[in-house]
Tab-separated table of C-alpha atoms in Angstrom:
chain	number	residue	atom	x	y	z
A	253	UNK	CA	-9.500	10.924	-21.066
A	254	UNK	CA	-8.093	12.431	-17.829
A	255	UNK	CA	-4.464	11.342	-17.084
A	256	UNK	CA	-4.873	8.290	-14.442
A	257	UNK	CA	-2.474	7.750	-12.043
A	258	UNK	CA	-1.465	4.687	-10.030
A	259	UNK	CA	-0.173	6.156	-6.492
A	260	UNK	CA	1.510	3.898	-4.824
A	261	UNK	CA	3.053	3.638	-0.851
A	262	UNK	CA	6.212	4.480	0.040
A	263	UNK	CA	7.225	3.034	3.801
A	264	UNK	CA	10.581	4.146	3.343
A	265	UNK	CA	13.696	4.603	0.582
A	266	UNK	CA	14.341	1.140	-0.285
A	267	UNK	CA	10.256	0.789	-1.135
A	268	UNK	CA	9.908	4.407	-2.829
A	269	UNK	CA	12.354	2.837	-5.063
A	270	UNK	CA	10.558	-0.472	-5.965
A	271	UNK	CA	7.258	1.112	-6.214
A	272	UNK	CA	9.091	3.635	-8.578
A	273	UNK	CA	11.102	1.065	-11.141
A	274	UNK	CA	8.015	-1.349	-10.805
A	275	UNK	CA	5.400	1.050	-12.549
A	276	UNK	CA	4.226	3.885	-10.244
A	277	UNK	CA	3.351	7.335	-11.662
A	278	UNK	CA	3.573	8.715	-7.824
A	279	UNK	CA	4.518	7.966	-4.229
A	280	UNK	CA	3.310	8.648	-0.836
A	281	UNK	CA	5.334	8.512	2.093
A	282	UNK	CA	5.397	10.145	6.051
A	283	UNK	CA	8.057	11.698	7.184
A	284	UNK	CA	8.855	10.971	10.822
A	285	UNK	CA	6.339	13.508	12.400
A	286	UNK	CA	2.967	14.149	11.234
A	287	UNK	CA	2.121	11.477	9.358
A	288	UNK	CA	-0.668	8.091	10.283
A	289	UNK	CA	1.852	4.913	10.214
A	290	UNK	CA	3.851	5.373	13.274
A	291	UNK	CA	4.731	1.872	12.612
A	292	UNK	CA	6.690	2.574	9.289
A	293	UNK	CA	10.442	3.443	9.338
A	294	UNK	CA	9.402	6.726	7.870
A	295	UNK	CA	11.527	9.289	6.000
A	296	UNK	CA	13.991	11.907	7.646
A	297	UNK	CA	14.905	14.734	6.243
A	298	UNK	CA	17.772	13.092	4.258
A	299	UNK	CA	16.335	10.329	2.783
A	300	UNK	CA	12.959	12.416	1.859
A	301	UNK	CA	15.480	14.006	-0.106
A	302	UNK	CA	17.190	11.442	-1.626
A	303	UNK	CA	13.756	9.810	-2.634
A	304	UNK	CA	12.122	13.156	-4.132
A	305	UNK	CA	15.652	13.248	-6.368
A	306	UNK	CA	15.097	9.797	-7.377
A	307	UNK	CA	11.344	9.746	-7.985
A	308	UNK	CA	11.883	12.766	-10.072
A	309	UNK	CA	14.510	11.710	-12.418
A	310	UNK	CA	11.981	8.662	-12.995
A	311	UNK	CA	9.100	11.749	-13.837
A	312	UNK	CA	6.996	10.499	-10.435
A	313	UNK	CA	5.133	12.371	-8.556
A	314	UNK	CA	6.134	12.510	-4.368
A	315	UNK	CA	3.344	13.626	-2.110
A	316	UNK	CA	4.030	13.684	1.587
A	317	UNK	CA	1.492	12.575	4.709
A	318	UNK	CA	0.616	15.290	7.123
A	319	UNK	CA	-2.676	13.521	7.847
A	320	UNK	CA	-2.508	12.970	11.672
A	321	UNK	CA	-5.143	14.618	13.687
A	322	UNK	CA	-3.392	17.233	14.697
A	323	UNK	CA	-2.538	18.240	19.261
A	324	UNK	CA	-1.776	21.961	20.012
A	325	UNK	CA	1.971	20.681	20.390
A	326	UNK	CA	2.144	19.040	17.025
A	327	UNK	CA	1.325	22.551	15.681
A	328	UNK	CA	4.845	23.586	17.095
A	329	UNK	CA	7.132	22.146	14.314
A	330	UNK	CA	4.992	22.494	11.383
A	331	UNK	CA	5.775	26.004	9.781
A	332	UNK	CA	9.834	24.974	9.619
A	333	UNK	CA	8.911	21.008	8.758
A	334	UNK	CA	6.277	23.085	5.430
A	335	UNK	CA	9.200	25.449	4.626
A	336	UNK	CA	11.469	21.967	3.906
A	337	UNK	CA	8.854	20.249	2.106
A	338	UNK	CA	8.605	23.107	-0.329
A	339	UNK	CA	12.398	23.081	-0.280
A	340	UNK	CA	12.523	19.586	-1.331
A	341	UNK	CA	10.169	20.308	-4.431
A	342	UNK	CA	7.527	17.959	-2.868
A	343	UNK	CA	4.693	17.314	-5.244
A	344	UNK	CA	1.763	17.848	-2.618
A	345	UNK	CA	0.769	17.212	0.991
A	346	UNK	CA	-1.777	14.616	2.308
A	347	UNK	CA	-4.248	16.469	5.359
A	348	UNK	CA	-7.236	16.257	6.831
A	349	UNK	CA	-7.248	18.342	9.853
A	350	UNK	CA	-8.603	21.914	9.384
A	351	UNK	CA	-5.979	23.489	11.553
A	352	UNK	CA	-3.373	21.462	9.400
A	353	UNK	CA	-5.055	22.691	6.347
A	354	UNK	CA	-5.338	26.495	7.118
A	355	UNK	CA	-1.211	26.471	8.604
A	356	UNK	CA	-0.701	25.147	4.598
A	357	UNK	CA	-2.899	28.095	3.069
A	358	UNK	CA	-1.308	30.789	5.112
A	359	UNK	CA	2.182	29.686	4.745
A	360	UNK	CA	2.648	27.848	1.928
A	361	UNK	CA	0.008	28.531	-0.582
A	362	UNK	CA	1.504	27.318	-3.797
A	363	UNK	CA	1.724	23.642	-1.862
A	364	UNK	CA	-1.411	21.844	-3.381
A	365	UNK	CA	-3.185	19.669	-0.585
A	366	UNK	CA	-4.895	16.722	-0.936
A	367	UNK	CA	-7.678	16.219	1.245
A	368	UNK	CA	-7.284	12.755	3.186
A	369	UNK	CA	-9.457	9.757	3.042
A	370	UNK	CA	-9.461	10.518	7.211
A	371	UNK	CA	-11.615	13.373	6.467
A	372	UNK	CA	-14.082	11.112	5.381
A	373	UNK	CA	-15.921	12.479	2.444
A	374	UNK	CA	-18.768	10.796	1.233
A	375	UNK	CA	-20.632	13.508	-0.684
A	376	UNK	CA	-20.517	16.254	-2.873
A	377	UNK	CA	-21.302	18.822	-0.269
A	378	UNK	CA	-18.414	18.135	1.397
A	379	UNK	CA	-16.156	17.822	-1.301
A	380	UNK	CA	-17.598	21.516	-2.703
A	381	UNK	CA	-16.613	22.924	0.780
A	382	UNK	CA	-13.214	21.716	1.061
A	383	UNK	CA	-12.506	22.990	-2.918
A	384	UNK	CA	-13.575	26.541	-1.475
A	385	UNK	CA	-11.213	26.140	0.835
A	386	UNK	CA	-8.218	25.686	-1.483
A	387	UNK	CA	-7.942	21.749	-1.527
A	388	UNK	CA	-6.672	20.581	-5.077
A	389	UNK	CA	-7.750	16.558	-4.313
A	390	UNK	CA	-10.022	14.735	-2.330
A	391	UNK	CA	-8.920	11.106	-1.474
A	392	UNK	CA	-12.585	9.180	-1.021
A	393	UNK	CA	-13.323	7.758	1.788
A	394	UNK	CA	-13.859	4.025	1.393
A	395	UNK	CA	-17.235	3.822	1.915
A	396	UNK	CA	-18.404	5.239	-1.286
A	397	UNK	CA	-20.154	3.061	-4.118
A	398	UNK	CA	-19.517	3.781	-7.587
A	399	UNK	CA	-22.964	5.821	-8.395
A	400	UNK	CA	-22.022	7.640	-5.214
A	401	UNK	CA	-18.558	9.125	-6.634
A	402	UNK	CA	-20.107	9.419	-10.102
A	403	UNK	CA	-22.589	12.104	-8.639
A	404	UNK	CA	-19.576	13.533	-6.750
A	405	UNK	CA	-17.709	14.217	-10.147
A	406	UNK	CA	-20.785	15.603	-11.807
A	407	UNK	CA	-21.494	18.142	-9.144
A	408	UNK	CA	-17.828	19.306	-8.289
A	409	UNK	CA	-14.933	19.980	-10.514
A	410	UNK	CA	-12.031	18.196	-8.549
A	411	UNK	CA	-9.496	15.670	-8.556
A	412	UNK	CA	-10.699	12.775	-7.218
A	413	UNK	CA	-8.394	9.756	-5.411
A	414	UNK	CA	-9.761	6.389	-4.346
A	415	UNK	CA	-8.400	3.543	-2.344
A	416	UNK	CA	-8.269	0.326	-5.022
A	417	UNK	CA	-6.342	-2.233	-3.141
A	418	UNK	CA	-5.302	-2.953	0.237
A	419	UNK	CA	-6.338	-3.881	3.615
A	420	UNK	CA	-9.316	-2.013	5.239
A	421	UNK	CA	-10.525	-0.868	8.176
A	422	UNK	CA	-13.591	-1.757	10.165
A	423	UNK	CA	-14.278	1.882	11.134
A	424	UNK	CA	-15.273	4.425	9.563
A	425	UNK	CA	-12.317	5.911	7.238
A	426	UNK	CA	-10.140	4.629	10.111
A	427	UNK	CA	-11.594	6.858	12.812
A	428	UNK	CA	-11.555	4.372	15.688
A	429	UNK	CA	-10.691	4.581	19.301
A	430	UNK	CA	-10.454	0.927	20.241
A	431	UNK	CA	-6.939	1.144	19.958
A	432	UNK	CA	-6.437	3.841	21.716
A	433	UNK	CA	-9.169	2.600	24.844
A	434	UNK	CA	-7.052	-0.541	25.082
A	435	UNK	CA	-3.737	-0.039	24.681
A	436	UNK	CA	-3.019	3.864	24.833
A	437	UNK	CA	-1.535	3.871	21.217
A	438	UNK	CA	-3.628	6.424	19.016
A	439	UNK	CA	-4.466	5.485	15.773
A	440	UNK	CA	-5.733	8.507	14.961
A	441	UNK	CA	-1.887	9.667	15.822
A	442	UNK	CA	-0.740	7.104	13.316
A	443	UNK	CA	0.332	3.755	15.923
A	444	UNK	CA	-2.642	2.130	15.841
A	445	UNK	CA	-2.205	-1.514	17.523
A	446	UNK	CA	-4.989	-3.044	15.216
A	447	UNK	CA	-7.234	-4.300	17.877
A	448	UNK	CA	-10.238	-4.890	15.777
A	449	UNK	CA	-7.093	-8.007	14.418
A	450	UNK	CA	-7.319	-9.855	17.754
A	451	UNK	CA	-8.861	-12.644	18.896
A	452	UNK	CA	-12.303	-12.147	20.948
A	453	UNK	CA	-14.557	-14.316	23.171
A	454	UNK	CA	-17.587	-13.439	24.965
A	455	UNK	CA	-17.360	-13.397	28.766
A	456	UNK	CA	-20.991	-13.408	30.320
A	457	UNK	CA	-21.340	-11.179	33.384
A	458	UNK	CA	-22.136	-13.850	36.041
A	459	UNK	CA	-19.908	-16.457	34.671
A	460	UNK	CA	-16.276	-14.950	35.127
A	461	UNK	CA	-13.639	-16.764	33.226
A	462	UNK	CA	-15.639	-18.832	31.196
A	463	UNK	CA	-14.961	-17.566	27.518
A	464	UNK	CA	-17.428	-18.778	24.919
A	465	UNK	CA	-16.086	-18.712	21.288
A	466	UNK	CA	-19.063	-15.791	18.999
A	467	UNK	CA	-19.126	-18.244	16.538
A	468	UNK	CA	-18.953	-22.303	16.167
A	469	UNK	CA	-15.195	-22.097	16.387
A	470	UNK	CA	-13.050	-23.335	18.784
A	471	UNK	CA	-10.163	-21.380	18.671
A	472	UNK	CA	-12.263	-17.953	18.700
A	473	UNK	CA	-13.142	-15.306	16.114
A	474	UNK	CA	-11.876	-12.377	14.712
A	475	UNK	CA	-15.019	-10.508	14.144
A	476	UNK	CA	-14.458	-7.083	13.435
A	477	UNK	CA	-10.847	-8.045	11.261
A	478	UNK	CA	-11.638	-6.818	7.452
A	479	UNK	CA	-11.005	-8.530	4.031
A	480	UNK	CA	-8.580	-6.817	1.965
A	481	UNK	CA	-9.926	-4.784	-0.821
A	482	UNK	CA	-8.952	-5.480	-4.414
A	483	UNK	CA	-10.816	-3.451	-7.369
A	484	UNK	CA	-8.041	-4.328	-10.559
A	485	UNK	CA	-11.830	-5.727	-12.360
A	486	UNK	CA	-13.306	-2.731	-11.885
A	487	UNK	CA	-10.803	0.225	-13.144
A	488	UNK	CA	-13.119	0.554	-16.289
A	489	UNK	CA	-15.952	1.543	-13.610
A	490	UNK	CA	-13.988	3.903	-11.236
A	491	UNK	CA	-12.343	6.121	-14.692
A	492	UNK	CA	-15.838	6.579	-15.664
A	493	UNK	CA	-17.200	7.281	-11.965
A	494	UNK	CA	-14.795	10.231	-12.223
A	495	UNK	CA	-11.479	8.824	-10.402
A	496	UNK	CA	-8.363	9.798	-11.783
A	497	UNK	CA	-6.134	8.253	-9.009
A	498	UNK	CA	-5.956	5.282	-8.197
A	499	UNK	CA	-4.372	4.525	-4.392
A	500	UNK	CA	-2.811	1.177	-3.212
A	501	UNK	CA	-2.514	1.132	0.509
A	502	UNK	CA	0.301	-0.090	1.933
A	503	UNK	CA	3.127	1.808	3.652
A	504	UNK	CA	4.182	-1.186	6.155
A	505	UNK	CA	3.902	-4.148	3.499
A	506	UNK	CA	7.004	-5.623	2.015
A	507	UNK	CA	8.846	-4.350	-1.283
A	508	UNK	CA	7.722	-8.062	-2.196
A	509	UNK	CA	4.458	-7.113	-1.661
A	510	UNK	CA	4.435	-3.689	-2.832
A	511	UNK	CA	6.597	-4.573	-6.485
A	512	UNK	CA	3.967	-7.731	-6.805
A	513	UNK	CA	1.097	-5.391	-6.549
A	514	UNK	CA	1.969	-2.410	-8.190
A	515	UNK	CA	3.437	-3.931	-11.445
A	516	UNK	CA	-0.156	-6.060	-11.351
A	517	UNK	CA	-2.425	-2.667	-11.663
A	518	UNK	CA	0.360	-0.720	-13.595
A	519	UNK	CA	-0.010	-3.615	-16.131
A	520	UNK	CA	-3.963	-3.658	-15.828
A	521	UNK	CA	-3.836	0.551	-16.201
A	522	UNK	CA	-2.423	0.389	-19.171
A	523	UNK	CA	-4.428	-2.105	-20.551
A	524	UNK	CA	-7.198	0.221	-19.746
A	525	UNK	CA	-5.134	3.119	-21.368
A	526	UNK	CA	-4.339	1.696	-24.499
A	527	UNK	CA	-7.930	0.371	-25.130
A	528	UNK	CA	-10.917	1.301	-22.770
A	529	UNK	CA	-13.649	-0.172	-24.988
A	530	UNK	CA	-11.536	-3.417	-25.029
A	531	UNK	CA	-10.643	-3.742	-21.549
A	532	UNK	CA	-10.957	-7.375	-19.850
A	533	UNK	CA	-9.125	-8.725	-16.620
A	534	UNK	CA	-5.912	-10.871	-17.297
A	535	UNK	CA	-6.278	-14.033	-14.892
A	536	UNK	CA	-2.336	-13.406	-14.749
A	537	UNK	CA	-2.576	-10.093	-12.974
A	538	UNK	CA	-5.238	-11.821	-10.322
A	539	UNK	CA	-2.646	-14.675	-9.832
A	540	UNK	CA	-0.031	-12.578	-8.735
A	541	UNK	CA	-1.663	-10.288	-6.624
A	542	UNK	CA	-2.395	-13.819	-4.621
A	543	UNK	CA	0.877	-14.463	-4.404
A	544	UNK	CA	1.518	-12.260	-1.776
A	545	UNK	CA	0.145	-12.070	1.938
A	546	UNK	CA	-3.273	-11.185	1.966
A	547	UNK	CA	-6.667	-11.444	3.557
A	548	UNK	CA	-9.770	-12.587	1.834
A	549	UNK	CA	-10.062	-9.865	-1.255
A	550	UNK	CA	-13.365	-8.303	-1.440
A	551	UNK	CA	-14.806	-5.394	-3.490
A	552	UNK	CA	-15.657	-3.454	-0.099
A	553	UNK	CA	-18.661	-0.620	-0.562
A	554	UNK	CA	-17.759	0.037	-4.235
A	555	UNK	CA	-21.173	-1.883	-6.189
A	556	UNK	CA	-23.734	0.043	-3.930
A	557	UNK	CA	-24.347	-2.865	-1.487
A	558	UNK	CA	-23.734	-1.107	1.955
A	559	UNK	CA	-20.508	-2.867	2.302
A	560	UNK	CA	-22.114	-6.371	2.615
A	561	UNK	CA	-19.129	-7.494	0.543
A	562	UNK	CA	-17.000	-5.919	2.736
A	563	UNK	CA	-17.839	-7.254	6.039
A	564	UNK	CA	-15.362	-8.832	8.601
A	565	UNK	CA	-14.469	-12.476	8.016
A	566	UNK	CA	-15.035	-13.906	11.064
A	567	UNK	CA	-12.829	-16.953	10.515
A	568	UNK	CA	-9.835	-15.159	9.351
A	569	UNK	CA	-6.838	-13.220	11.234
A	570	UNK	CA	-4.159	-14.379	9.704
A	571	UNK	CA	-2.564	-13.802	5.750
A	572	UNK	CA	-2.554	-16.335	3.016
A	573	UNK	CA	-0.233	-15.980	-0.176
A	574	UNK	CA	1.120	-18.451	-2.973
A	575	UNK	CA	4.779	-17.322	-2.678
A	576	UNK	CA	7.289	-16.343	-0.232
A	577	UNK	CA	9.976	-13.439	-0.936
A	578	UNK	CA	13.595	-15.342	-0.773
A	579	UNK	CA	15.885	-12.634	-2.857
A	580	UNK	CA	16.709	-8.910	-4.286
A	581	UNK	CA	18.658	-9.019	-7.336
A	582	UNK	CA	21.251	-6.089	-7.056
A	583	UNK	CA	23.354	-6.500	-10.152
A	584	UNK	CA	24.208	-8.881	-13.466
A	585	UNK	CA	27.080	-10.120	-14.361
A	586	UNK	CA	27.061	-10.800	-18.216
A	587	UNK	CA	30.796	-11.568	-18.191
A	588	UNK	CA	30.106	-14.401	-16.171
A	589	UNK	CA	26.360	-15.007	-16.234
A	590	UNK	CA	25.463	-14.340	-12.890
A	591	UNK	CA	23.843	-12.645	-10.509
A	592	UNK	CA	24.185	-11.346	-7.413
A	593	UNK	CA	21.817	-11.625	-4.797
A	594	UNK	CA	20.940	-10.202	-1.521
A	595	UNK	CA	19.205	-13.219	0.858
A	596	UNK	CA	16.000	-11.784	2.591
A	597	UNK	CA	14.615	-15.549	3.400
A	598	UNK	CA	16.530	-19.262	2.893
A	599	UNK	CA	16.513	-21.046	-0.211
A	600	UNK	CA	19.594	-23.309	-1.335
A	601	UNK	CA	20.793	-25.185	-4.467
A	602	UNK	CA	18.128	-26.959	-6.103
A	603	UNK	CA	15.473	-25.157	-5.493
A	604	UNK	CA	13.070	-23.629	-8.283
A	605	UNK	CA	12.161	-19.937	-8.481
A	606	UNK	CA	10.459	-17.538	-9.854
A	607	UNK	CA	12.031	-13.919	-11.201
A	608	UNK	CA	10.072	-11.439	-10.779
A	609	UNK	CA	10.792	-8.608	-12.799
A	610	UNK	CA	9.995	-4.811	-12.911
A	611	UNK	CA	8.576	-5.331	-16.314
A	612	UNK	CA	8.484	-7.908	-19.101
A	613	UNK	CA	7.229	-11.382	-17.763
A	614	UNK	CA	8.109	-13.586	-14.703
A	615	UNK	CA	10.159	-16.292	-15.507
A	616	UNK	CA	11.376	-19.441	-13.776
A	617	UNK	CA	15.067	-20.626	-12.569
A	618	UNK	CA	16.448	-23.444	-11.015
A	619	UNK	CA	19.408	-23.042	-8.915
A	620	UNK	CA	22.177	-25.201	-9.642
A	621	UNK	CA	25.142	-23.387	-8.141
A	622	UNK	CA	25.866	-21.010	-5.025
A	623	UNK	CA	28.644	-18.638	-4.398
A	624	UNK	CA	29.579	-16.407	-1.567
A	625	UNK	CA	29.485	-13.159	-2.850
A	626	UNK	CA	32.182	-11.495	-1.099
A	627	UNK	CA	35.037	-14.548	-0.868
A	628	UNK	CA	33.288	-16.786	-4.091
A	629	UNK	CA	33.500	-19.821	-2.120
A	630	UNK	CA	31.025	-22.466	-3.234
A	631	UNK	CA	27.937	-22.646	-1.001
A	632	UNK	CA	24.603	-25.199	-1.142
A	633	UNK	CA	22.348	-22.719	1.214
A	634	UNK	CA	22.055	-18.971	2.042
A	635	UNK	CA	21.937	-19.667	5.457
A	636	UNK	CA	22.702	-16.033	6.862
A	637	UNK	CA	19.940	-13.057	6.767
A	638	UNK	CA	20.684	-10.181	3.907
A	639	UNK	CA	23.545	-12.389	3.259
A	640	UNK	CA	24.985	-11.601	-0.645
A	641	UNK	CA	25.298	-14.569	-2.547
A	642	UNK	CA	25.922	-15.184	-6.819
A	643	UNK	CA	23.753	-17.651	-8.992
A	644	UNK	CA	24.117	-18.753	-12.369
A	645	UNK	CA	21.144	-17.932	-14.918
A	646	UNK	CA	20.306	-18.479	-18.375
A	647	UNK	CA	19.360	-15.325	-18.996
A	648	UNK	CA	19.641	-11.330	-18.371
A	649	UNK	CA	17.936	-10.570	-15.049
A	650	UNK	CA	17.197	-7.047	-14.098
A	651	UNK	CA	18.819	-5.102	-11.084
A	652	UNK	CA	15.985	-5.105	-8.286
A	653	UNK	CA	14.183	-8.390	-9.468
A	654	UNK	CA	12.758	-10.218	-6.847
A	655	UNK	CA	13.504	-14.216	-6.173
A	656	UNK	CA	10.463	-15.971	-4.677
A	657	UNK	CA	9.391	-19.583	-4.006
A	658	UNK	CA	5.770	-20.947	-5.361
A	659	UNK	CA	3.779	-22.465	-2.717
């Protein structure tokens, strides 16, 4: 079996380090040039750094986005921003423009490049030409069905990257200019303002300011706004279409989010692993992956059926999820049996919550007591945001837990 890798989104330090203690074999990030989510707080130069040193001393893998489509001035900065990548032992680059791509080969041709899913590459033509050219991966574009990528392996010997859970996009690999047309923000510079999200009437010609709803609905619809793909059932499938890495999108979602998701497929990947012929989904690992804010899943283009799965929802803008992030455990007390806990949303004595752990299983709490964690006065609510507060448990709770209420 080829070594499978979950790859998993790093929007900045504080999530490289969640996705890294909660099961990831390797991390993407941007830094804060160059790379498609202008709309993450990004990496400089110092906490790039201080990421690839941590990633590395947990043996993951850091690969860095240079996947914007690229201006003669963005060419300016790129030989000295390559030389620090290399510098910082970065384990790849993410690119999909050609000029990008040939600055890499000339300058820094030990760097491997992965080809991105921007490039959109649906076929093995493609994906033989951009091997000649020195690519090492090619990260699918999202459109492919499984018989699609098996032919891709079969013809080209390359490793192959696929998208297997997060939100989509309505165009094509993400090349779309509505964004850009209506607001000036370029998503194809990485600030897309997710237009294809918003809420749309139709306006006839002759009857100005009367705005009928597409659909039955009153409020409107949001009919070009994707599900959210979600292929955990079908891992089996992909390993033996020829995918070896498995992506989860996702560099502006919460480290609730991102430690929910990736401990769900790092748990269902080594199911696989460990027995391939004896692989079945856990209803556990679909449970929490609802937990957190989501559209409607779907399996998007993946079973061959032109992507009828993964049409718009028409009904559906905003997120649903069966829990809400209150808490980051930072450390535990065993002299006193408590931990202490940094507030990211209000919860107060007497509520019930779930732990959720970077590994071993979830388990449940009820808190009976409150202290401030800087003057130990006695408190009955959080009531302050990040505020650093101590609660008494039963049991050992790991350093970067999460606290989170059931809905």
């Amino acid at each position: 079996m080829k070594k499978l890798e979950l790859l998993a989104p790093a929007g900045d330090l504080e999530k490289l380090k969640i996705a890294v203690l909660y099961g990831a074999d390797a991390v993407y990030l941007g830094g804060r040039q160059f790379s498609l989510r202008a709309g993450a707080a990004n990496f400089d130069y110092d906490d790039m750094l201080q990421g690839i040193e941590f990633a590395h001393s947990q043996h993951v893998k850091v690969y860095v986005a240079i996947n914007i489509f690229a201006h003669n001035v963005d060419l300016t900065g790129l030989p000295e921003y390559l030389e620090f990548l290399v510098g910082a032992g970065v384990d790849g680059v993410i690119a999909s423009d050609p000029g990008v791509i040939d600055t890499i080969m000339k300058l820094q041709p030990e760097l491997p490049i992965h080809l991105s899913t921007q490039a959109n590459t649906t076929n093995w033509a493609s994906t033989a030409f951009w091997k000649r050219m020195g690519v090492q991966r090619v990260v699918l574009a999202r459109e492919l069905s499984l018989e699609e990528i098996k032919e891709i392996s079969s013809r080209v010997e390359i490793e192959l990257e696929a998208f297997i859970h997060g939100a989509m996009c309505m165009s094509y690999s993400g090349r779309c200019l509505l964004s850009n047309y209506m607001t000036g923000r370029d998503a194809n510079q990485g600030d897309c303002a997710q237009s294809c999200r918003w809420k749309y009437h139709l306006l006839e010609e002759k009857r100005p300011g009367q705005y009928f709803p597409v659909e039955e609905d009153a409020r409107g619809t949001y009919f070009m706004s994707s599900k959210d793909l979600c292929l955990i059932e079908y891992i089996p499938q992909m390993v033996e279409a020829g995918v070896s890495s498995f992506k989860i999108e996702g560099r502006m979602k919460s480290i609730h989010y991102l430690a929910t998701v990736v401990k769900a497929y790092r748990q269902a990947l080594d199911a696989y692993i460990n027995n391939p012929a004896g692989y079945h989904i856990n209803q556990q690992w679909l449970d929490e992956i609802r937990k957190v804010s989501h559209r409607e899943y779907t399996t998007g283009f993946i079973l061959g059926d032109k992507g009828r799965t993964a049409t718009v929802n028409p009904g559906q803008n905003s997120y649903t999820r069966l829990a809400s992030f209150v808490g980051l455990v930072q450390s535990y007390n065993k002299d006193t049996g408590r931990i202490l806990v940094q507030q990211r949303n209000n919860f107060k004595v007497g509520d019930r919550l779930e732990i959720l752990s970077p590994t071993g299983e979830n388990q449940m709490i009820d808190v009976t007591d409150m202290y401030d964690g800087k003057t130990g006065e006695t408190l009955t609510v959080a009531p302050h945001p990040q505020q650093v507060v101590e609660l008494s448990v039963e049991r050992v709770v790991k350093p970067m837990s999460m606290l989170r209420r059931l809905e």
